[in-house]
PDB file of C-alpha atoms in Angstrom:
ATOM      1  CA  GLY A 130     -13.507 -10.789  -1.136  1.00 81.00           C
ATOM      2  CA  GLU A 131     -11.014  -9.614  -3.684  1.00 87.00           C
ATOM      3  CA  ASN A 132      -7.894 -11.693  -4.332  1.00 92.00           C
ATOM      4  CA  VAL A 133      -4.936 -10.519  -6.408  1.00 96.00           C
ATOM      5  CA  GLU A 134      -2.282 -12.807  -7.836  1.00 96.00           C
ATOM      6  CA  GLN A 135       0.981 -11.421  -9.180  1.00 97.00           C
ATOM      7  CA  HIS A 136       3.634 -13.012 -11.404  1.00 97.00           C
ATOM      8  CA  PRO A 137       6.528 -13.467 -11.591  1.00 97.00           C
ATOM      9  CA  SER A 138       7.810 -13.218  -8.039  1.00 96.00           C
ATOM     10  CA  THR A 139      11.275 -12.321  -9.309  1.00 97.00           C
ATOM     11  CA  LEU A 140      12.387 -10.907 -12.639  1.00 98.00           C
ATOM     12  CA  SER A 141      15.945 -10.326 -13.798  1.00 98.00           C
ATOM     13  CA  VAL A 142      16.634  -8.303 -16.944  1.00 97.00           C
ATOM     14  CA  GLN A 143      19.557  -6.583 -18.596  1.00 97.00           C
ATOM     15  CA  GLU A 144      19.655  -2.815 -18.704  1.00 97.00           C
ATOM     16  CA  GLY A 145      17.740  -1.593 -21.732  1.00 97.00           C
ATOM     17  CA  ASP A 146      15.443  -4.622 -21.898  1.00 97.00           C
ATOM     18  CA  SER A 147      11.706  -4.485 -21.253  1.00 98.00           C
ATOM     19  CA  ALA A 148      10.056  -5.932 -18.151  1.00 98.00           C
ATOM     20  CA  VAL A 149       6.462  -7.109 -17.826  1.00 98.00           C
ATOM     21  CA  ILE A 150       4.680  -7.937 -14.581  1.00 98.00           C
ATOM     22  CA  LYS A 151       1.221  -9.464 -14.625  1.00 98.00           C
ATOM     23  CA  CYS A 152      -1.609  -9.473 -12.111  1.00 98.00           C
ATOM     24  CA  THR A 153      -5.009 -11.122 -12.042  1.00 98.00           C
ATOM     25  CA  TYR A 154      -7.906 -10.189  -9.810  1.00 97.00           C
ATOM     26  CA  SER A 155     -11.006 -12.065  -8.779  1.00 95.00           C
ATOM     27  CA  ASP A 156     -13.739  -9.497  -8.197  1.00 93.00           C
ATOM     28  CA  SER A 157     -15.239  -8.130 -11.391  1.00 92.00           C
ATOM     29  CA  ALA A 158     -16.483  -5.090  -9.429  1.00 90.00           C
ATOM     30  CA  SER A 159     -12.888  -3.881  -8.922  1.00 92.00           C
ATOM     31  CA  ASN A 160     -12.478  -0.564 -10.670  1.00 90.00           C
ATOM     32  CA  TYR A 161      -9.097   0.883  -9.670  1.00 91.00           C
ATOM     33  CA  PHE A 162      -5.687  -0.676 -10.234  1.00 94.00           C
ATOM     34  CA  PRO A 163      -2.565   1.103  -8.939  1.00 95.00           C
ATOM     35  CA  TRP A 164       1.030  -0.036  -9.136  1.00 97.00           C
ATOM     36  CA  TYR A 165       3.492   0.765  -6.363  1.00 97.00           C
ATOM     37  CA  LYS A 166       7.290   0.606  -6.359  1.00 97.00           C
ATOM     38  CA  GLN A 167       9.029  -0.162  -3.090  1.00 95.00           C
ATOM     39  CA  GLU A 168      12.767   0.145  -2.753  1.00 94.00           C
ATOM     40  CA  LEU A 169      14.494  -1.649   0.089  1.00 89.00           C
ATOM     41  CA  GLY A 170      13.618  -0.039   3.409  1.00 86.00           C
ATOM     42  CA  LYS A 171      11.492   2.668   1.809  1.00 90.00           C
ATOM     43  CA  ARG A 172       7.826   3.464   1.496  1.00 92.00           C
ATOM     44  CA  PRO A 173       5.669   2.149  -1.372  1.00 94.00           C
ATOM     45  CA  GLN A 174       5.415   4.840  -4.030  1.00 95.00           C
ATOM     46  CA  LEU A 175       2.687   5.043  -6.641  1.00 94.00           C
ATOM     47  CA  ILE A 176       4.158   4.863 -10.128  1.00 96.00           C
ATOM     48  CA  ILE A 177       1.043   4.541 -12.275  1.00 96.00           C
ATOM     49  CA  ASP A 178      -2.615   3.649 -11.913  1.00 93.00           C
ATOM     50  CA  ILE A 179      -5.534   2.852 -14.165  1.00 92.00           C
ATOM     51  CA  ARG A 180      -9.271   2.916 -13.737  1.00 89.00           C
ATOM     52  CA  SER A 181     -11.689   0.420 -15.203  1.00 85.00           C
ATOM     53  CA  ASN A 182     -12.996   2.776 -17.867  1.00 84.00           C
ATOM     54  CA  VAL A 183      -9.566   2.870 -19.539  1.00 83.00           C
ATOM     55  CA  GLY A 184      -7.747   0.015 -21.290  1.00 90.00           C
ATOM     56  CA  GLU A 185      -4.237   1.404 -21.334  1.00 94.00           C
ATOM     57  CA  LYS A 186      -2.254   4.223 -19.791  1.00 93.00           C
ATOM     58  CA  LYS A 187       1.306   5.296 -20.412  1.00 95.00           C
ATOM     59  CA  ASP A 188       3.729   7.545 -18.572  1.00 94.00           C
ATOM     60  CA  GLN A 189       7.137   7.815 -20.241  1.00 95.00           C
ATOM     61  CA  ARG A 190       8.786   4.371 -19.913  1.00 97.00           C
ATOM     62  CA  ILE A 191       5.953   2.884 -17.886  1.00 98.00           C
ATOM     63  CA  ALA A 192       2.623   1.618 -19.175  1.00 97.00           C
ATOM     64  CA  VAL A 193      -0.249  -0.331 -17.697  1.00 97.00           C
ATOM     65  CA  THR A 194      -2.826  -2.352 -19.616  1.00 97.00           C
ATOM     66  CA  LEU A 195      -6.139  -3.624 -18.305  1.00 96.00           C
ATOM     67  CA  ASN A 196      -8.264  -6.474 -19.653  1.00 95.00           C
ATOM     68  CA  LYS A 197     -11.536  -6.380 -17.735  1.00 93.00           C
ATOM     69  CA  THR A 198     -12.960  -9.428 -19.474  1.00 94.00           C
ATOM     70  CA  ALA A 199     -10.033 -11.591 -18.444  1.00 95.00           C
ATOM     71  CA  LYS A 200      -9.623  -9.725 -15.133  1.00 95.00           C
ATOM     72  CA  HIS A 201      -5.957  -9.096 -15.546  1.00 95.00           C
ATOM     73  CA  PHE A 202      -3.692  -6.086 -15.773  1.00 97.00           C
ATOM     74  CA  SER A 203      -0.014  -5.709 -16.520  1.00 98.00           C
ATOM     75  CA  LEU A 204       2.839  -3.298 -15.907  1.00 98.00           C
ATOM     76  CA  HIS A 205       5.261  -2.712 -18.760  1.00 98.00           C
ATOM     77  CA  ILE A 206       8.608  -1.002 -18.221  1.00 98.00           C
ATOM     78  CA  THR A 207      10.651  -0.248 -21.326  1.00 97.00           C
ATOM     79  CA  GLU A 208      14.353   0.619 -21.561  1.00 97.00           C
ATOM     80  CA  THR A 209      14.946  -0.562 -18.021  1.00 97.00           C
ATOM     81  CA  GLN A 210      17.623   1.114 -15.922  1.00 97.00           C
ATOM     82  CA  PRO A 211      19.431  -0.121 -12.784  1.00 96.00           C
ATOM     83  CA  GLU A 212      17.432   2.384 -10.711  1.00 96.00           C
ATOM     84  CA  ASP A 213      14.266   0.533 -11.715  1.00 97.00           C
ATOM     85  CA  SER A 214      15.436  -2.311  -9.452  1.00 97.00           C
ATOM     86  CA  ALA A 215      12.872  -2.625  -6.648  1.00 97.00           C
ATOM     87  CA  VAL A 216       9.833  -4.616  -5.577  1.00 97.00           C
ATOM     88  CA  TYR A 217       6.712  -3.767  -7.538  1.00 98.00           C
ATOM     89  CA  PHE A 218       3.229  -4.349  -6.132  1.00 97.00           C
ATOM     90  CA  CYS A 219      -0.023  -4.346  -8.036  1.00 98.00           C
ATOM     91  CA  ALA A 220      -3.304  -3.722  -6.278  1.00 96.00           C
ATOM     92  CA  ALA A 221      -6.983  -3.828  -7.069  1.00 95.00           C
ATOM     93  CA  SER A 222      -9.828  -2.143  -5.296  1.00 91.00           C
ATOM     94  CA  ILE A 223     -13.544  -1.670  -5.296  1.00 82.00           C
ATOM     95  CA  ASN A 224     -14.950   1.705  -4.378  1.00 76.00           C
ATOM     96  CA  THR A 225     -17.185   0.955  -1.412  1.00 75.00           C
ATOM     97  CA  GLY A 226     -17.130   4.560  -0.282  1.00 75.00           C
ATOM     98  CA  PHE A 227     -13.343   4.413  -0.251  1.00 80.00           C
ATOM     99  CA  GLN A 228     -10.686   2.473  -2.162  1.00 82.00           C
ATOM    100  CA  LYS A 229      -9.723  -0.557  -0.070  1.00 87.00           C
ATOM    101  CA  LEU A 230      -6.590  -1.767  -1.808  1.00 93.00           C
ATOM    102  CA  VAL A 231      -5.874  -5.494  -2.062  1.00 95.00           C
ATOM    103  CA  PHE A 232      -2.240  -6.008  -2.983  1.00 96.00           C
ATOM    104  CA  GLY A 233      -0.451  -8.737  -4.872  1.00 96.00           C
ATOM    105  CA  THR A 234       2.546 -10.460  -3.332  1.00 95.00           C
ATOM    106  CA  GLY A 235       5.080  -8.373  -5.215  1.00 97.00           C
ATOM    107  CA  THR A 236       7.663  -8.820  -7.967  1.00 98.00           C
ATOM    108  CA  ARG A 237      11.326  -8.257  -7.238  1.00 97.00           C
ATOM    109  CA  LEU A 238      12.816  -6.668 -10.365  1.00 98.00           C
ATOM    110  CA  LEU A 239      16.573  -6.702 -10.772  1.00 98.00           C
ATOM    111  CA  VAL A 240      18.060  -4.712 -13.636  1.00 97.00           C
ATOM    112  CA  SER A 241      21.690  -5.568 -14.290  1.00 96.00           C
ATOM    113  CA  PRO A 242      23.977  -3.019 -15.928  1.00 93.00           C
TER     114      PRO A 242
ATOM    115  CA  ASP B 232       9.036  16.840   3.804  1.00 52.00           C
ATOM    116  CA  THR B 233       5.303  17.270   3.367  1.00 72.00           C
ATOM    117  CA  GLY B 234       4.559  13.569   2.904  1.00 92.00           C
ATOM    118  CA  VAL B 235       3.083  11.066   5.322  1.00 96.00           C
ATOM    119  CA  SER B 236       5.262  10.591   8.388  1.00 96.00           C
ATOM    120  CA  GLN B 237       5.323   7.801  10.948  1.00 97.00           C
ATOM    121  CA  ASP B 238       6.913   7.494  14.334  1.00 97.00           C
ATOM    122  CA  PRO B 239       8.821   5.546  15.495  1.00 97.00           C
ATOM    123  CA  ARG B 240      10.515   4.028  12.478  1.00 96.00           C
ATOM    124  CA  HIS B 241      11.593   0.973  14.439  1.00 97.00           C
ATOM    125  CA  LYS B 242      10.259  -0.589  17.615  1.00 98.00           C
ATOM    126  CA  ILE B 243      11.596  -3.620  19.427  1.00 98.00           C
ATOM    127  CA  THR B 244       9.508  -4.918  22.285  1.00 98.00           C
ATOM    128  CA  LYS B 245       9.083  -7.994  24.407  1.00 97.00           C
ATOM    129  CA  ARG B 246       6.103 -10.277  24.077  1.00 97.00           C
ATOM    130  CA  GLY B 247       3.224  -9.090  26.211  1.00 97.00           C
ATOM    131  CA  GLN B 248       4.124  -5.402  26.122  1.00 98.00           C
ATOM    132  CA  ASN B 249       1.911  -2.687  24.648  1.00 98.00           C
ATOM    133  CA  VAL B 250       3.116  -0.514  21.781  1.00 98.00           C
ATOM    134  CA  THR B 251       1.717   2.590  20.106  1.00 98.00           C
ATOM    135  CA  PHE B 252       2.563   3.987  16.697  1.00 98.00           C
ATOM    136  CA  ARG B 253       1.763   7.395  15.295  1.00 98.00           C
ATOM    137  CA  CYS B 254       0.937   8.503  11.770  1.00 98.00           C
ATOM    138  CA  ASP B 255       0.796  12.069  10.519  1.00 97.00           C
ATOM    139  CA  PRO B 256      -0.961  12.218   7.139  1.00 96.00           C
ATOM    140  CA  ILE B 257      -0.536  14.817   4.439  1.00 93.00           C
ATOM    141  CA  SER B 258      -2.171  17.887   5.936  1.00 90.00           C
ATOM    142  CA  GLU B 259      -5.189  18.302   3.661  1.00 85.00           C
ATOM    143  CA  HIS B 260      -5.953  14.588   3.431  1.00 89.00           C
ATOM    144  CA  ASN B 261      -9.155  13.511   5.138  1.00 91.00           C
ATOM    145  CA  ARG B 262      -8.759   9.762   4.568  1.00 93.00           C
ATOM    146  CA  LEU B 263      -6.261   7.680   6.536  1.00 96.00           C
ATOM    147  CA  TYR B 264      -5.466   3.988   6.281  1.00 96.00           C
ATOM    148  CA  TRP B 265      -3.386   1.503   8.249  1.00 97.00           C
ATOM    149  CA  TYR B 266      -1.812  -1.514   6.574  1.00 96.00           C
ATOM    150  CA  ARG B 267       0.416  -4.321   7.787  1.00 96.00           C
ATOM    151  CA  GLN B 268       3.211  -5.733   5.642  1.00 95.00           C
ATOM    152  CA  THR B 269       5.091  -8.913   6.455  1.00 94.00           C
ATOM    153  CA  LEU B 270       8.298 -10.001   4.767  1.00 89.00           C
ATOM    154  CA  GLY B 271       7.801 -10.941   1.139  1.00 87.00           C
ATOM    155  CA  GLN B 272       4.160  -9.912   1.082  1.00 91.00           C
ATOM    156  CA  GLY B 273       2.177  -6.940  -0.093  1.00 93.00           C
ATOM    157  CA  PRO B 274       0.538  -4.579   2.392  1.00 95.00           C
ATOM    158  CA  GLU B 275      -2.690  -5.876   3.975  1.00 95.00           C
ATOM    159  CA  PHE B 276      -5.502  -3.488   4.871  1.00 94.00           C
ATOM    160  CA  LEU B 277      -6.178  -3.058   8.583  1.00 95.00           C
ATOM    161  CA  THR B 278      -8.452  -0.056   9.033  1.00 95.00           C
ATOM    162  CA  TYR B 279      -9.720   3.170   7.468  1.00 94.00           C
ATOM    163  CA  PHE B 280     -10.645   6.590   8.829  1.00 95.00           C
ATOM    164  CA  GLN B 281     -12.549   9.361   7.149  1.00 92.00           C
ATOM    165  CA  ASN B 282     -11.786  12.438   9.211  1.00 92.00           C
ATOM    166  CA  GLU B 283     -12.115  11.215  12.815  1.00 92.00           C
ATOM    167  CA  ALA B 284     -14.535   8.374  12.072  1.00 93.00           C
ATOM    168  CA  GLN B 285     -13.215   4.818  11.852  1.00 92.00           C
ATOM    169  CA  LEU B 286     -15.394   3.452   9.066  1.00 91.00           C
ATOM    170  CA  GLU B 287     -13.960   0.020   8.398  1.00 90.00           C
ATOM    171  CA  LYS B 288     -11.853  -2.550  10.202  1.00 91.00           C
ATOM    172  CA  SER B 289     -10.374  -5.716   8.776  1.00 91.00           C
ATOM    173  CA  ARG B 290     -10.833  -9.048  10.486  1.00 88.00           C
ATOM    174  CA  LEU B 291      -7.029  -8.979  10.781  1.00 83.00           C
ATOM    175  CA  LEU B 292      -7.505  -6.310  13.441  1.00 85.00           C
ATOM    176  CA  SER B 293      -8.040  -8.417  16.539  1.00 88.00           C
ATOM    177  CA  ASP B 294      -9.360  -6.904  19.760  1.00 92.00           C
ATOM    178  CA  ARG B 295      -5.752  -6.371  20.874  1.00 95.00           C
ATOM    179  CA  PHE B 296      -5.473  -3.692  18.189  1.00 96.00           C
ATOM    180  CA  SER B 297      -7.063  -0.281  18.473  1.00 95.00           C
ATOM    181  CA  ALA B 298      -6.726   2.747  16.252  1.00 96.00           C
ATOM    182  CA  GLU B 299      -7.803   6.320  16.773  1.00 96.00           C
ATOM    183  CA  ARG B 300      -7.810   9.565  14.894  1.00 96.00           C
ATOM    184  CA  PRO B 301      -9.158  11.902  17.566  1.00 92.00           C
ATOM    185  CA  LYS B 302      -9.154  15.237  15.734  1.00 87.00           C
ATOM    186  CA  GLY B 303      -9.182  13.990  12.183  1.00 86.00           C
ATOM    187  CA  SER B 304      -5.489  14.734  11.795  1.00 91.00           C
ATOM    188  CA  PHE B 305      -2.860  12.317  13.156  1.00 96.00           C
ATOM    189  CA  SER B 306      -3.714   8.726  14.001  1.00 97.00           C
ATOM    190  CA  THR B 307      -2.409   6.208  16.506  1.00 98.00           C
ATOM    191  CA  LEU B 308      -2.362   2.432  16.299  1.00 97.00           C
ATOM    192  CA  GLU B 309      -1.987   0.584  19.587  1.00 97.00           C
ATOM    193  CA  ILE B 310      -1.246  -3.094  19.989  1.00 97.00           C
ATOM    194  CA  GLN B 311      -1.836  -4.536  23.433  1.00 97.00           C
ATOM    195  CA  ARG B 312      -0.186  -7.683  24.772  1.00 97.00           C
ATOM    196  CA  THR B 313       2.037  -8.027  21.724  1.00 97.00           C
ATOM    197  CA  GLU B 314       2.712 -11.472  20.260  1.00 96.00           C
ATOM    198  CA  GLN B 315       5.572 -12.615  18.058  1.00 96.00           C
ATOM    199  CA  GLY B 316       3.128 -12.883  15.167  1.00 95.00           C
ATOM    200  CA  ASP B 317       2.596  -9.118  15.374  1.00 96.00           C
ATOM    201  CA  SER B 318       6.130  -8.562  14.060  1.00 97.00           C
ATOM    202  CA  ALA B 319       5.699  -6.714  10.770  1.00 96.00           C
ATOM    203  CA  MET B 320       5.973  -3.344   9.073  1.00 96.00           C
ATOM    204  CA  TYR B 321       2.987  -1.149   9.911  1.00 97.00           C
ATOM    205  CA  LEU B 322       2.270   1.292   7.119  1.00 97.00           C
ATOM    206  CA  CYS B 323       0.044   4.327   7.164  1.00 97.00           C
ATOM    207  CA  ALA B 324      -1.383   5.942   4.050  1.00 96.00           C
ATOM    208  CA  SER B 325      -3.529   8.976   3.406  1.00 95.00           C
ATOM    209  CA  SER B 326      -5.666  10.254   0.570  1.00 92.00           C
ATOM    210  CA  GLN B 327      -8.213  12.870  -0.221  1.00 87.00           C
ATOM    211  CA  ILE B 328     -11.904  12.440  -0.863  1.00 79.00           C
ATOM    212  CA  PRO B 329     -12.409  12.838  -4.629  1.00 73.00           C
ATOM    213  CA  GLY B 330     -13.786  16.218  -5.580  1.00 67.00           C
ATOM    214  CA  THR B 331     -12.284  18.097  -2.630  1.00 60.00           C
ATOM    215  CA  SER B 332      -9.652  20.745  -3.231  1.00 56.00           C
ATOM    216  CA  GLY B 333      -5.984  20.404  -2.464  1.00 51.00           C
ATOM    217  CA  SER B 334      -2.680  19.308  -3.905  1.00 44.00           C
ATOM    218  CA  GLY B 335      -1.997  15.940  -5.488  1.00 45.00           C
ATOM    219  CA  ARG B 336      -4.345  13.486  -7.146  1.00 49.00           C
ATOM    220  CA  THR B 337      -7.536  12.804  -5.245  1.00 52.00           C
ATOM    221  CA  ASP B 338      -8.135   9.314  -3.898  1.00 80.00           C
ATOM    222  CA  THR B 339      -4.545   8.242  -4.530  1.00 88.00           C
ATOM    223  CA  GLN B 340      -3.079   6.671  -1.424  1.00 92.00           C
ATOM    224  CA  TYR B 341       0.302   8.034  -0.347  1.00 94.00           C
ATOM    225  CA  PHE B 342       2.234   5.856   2.048  1.00 96.00           C
ATOM    226  CA  GLY B 343       4.409   6.717   4.989  1.00 96.00           C
ATOM    227  CA  PRO B 344       7.815   5.094   5.615  1.00 95.00           C
ATOM    228  CA  GLY B 345       6.327   2.590   8.056  1.00 96.00           C
ATOM    229  CA  THR B 346       7.095   1.449  11.577  1.00 97.00           C
ATOM    230  CA  ARG B 347       8.948  -1.845  11.756  1.00 97.00           C
ATOM    231  CA  LEU B 348       7.849  -3.775  14.839  1.00 98.00           C
ATOM    232  CA  THR B 349       9.901  -6.649  16.205  1.00 98.00           C
ATOM    233  CA  VAL B 350       8.393  -8.638  19.057  1.00 98.00           C
ATOM    234  CA  LEU B 351      10.939 -10.767  20.909  1.00 96.00           C
TER     235      LEU B 351
END
């Protein structure tokens, strides 16, 4: 089955810096890659996603890149703000009639003012 | 709040007791998922419903676990004879079959706030 590895497990940056979180997946049939942000005690919230027919997607300060050959995808956050502090999870899924998400282990991002 | 809701938010129980959790998905969503999240880990898939039909179950879902979605709307997850290893956050998510009408992006999974289970 699919396996997703996520790095780093923790990331500390200064406000205004960029942050990059990387994930690798094992199943080349995976075709959907969402990123979720989870603040302490709250629900995971989708922040951006990408499908396998696209190499890059951007939404304001957030971008995701996908390298299907290398089977890795990354989340890029520019001009980080303290409110970006949270745990970020990547996921990969194969459409087998539905999207069964396999999540990474999460990255705790801390943005210091 | 028109998002996914879960009840209760917290449950403390003694080993061996049965517990039941409820999930109310976004109203027009026909897909419903249950996940389990332990401390420091990402959510792990447990089971999936399309309307009232339970179409897939993970091997994580032992025979002490049962889930239902009787009318294709809300869902319940029951754990019988709870064990300390069942302590976790149980998350529900819902989505819409791509191509069907409704609000939001189809096939995107929206999560509820979770039920945190502590088994003493």
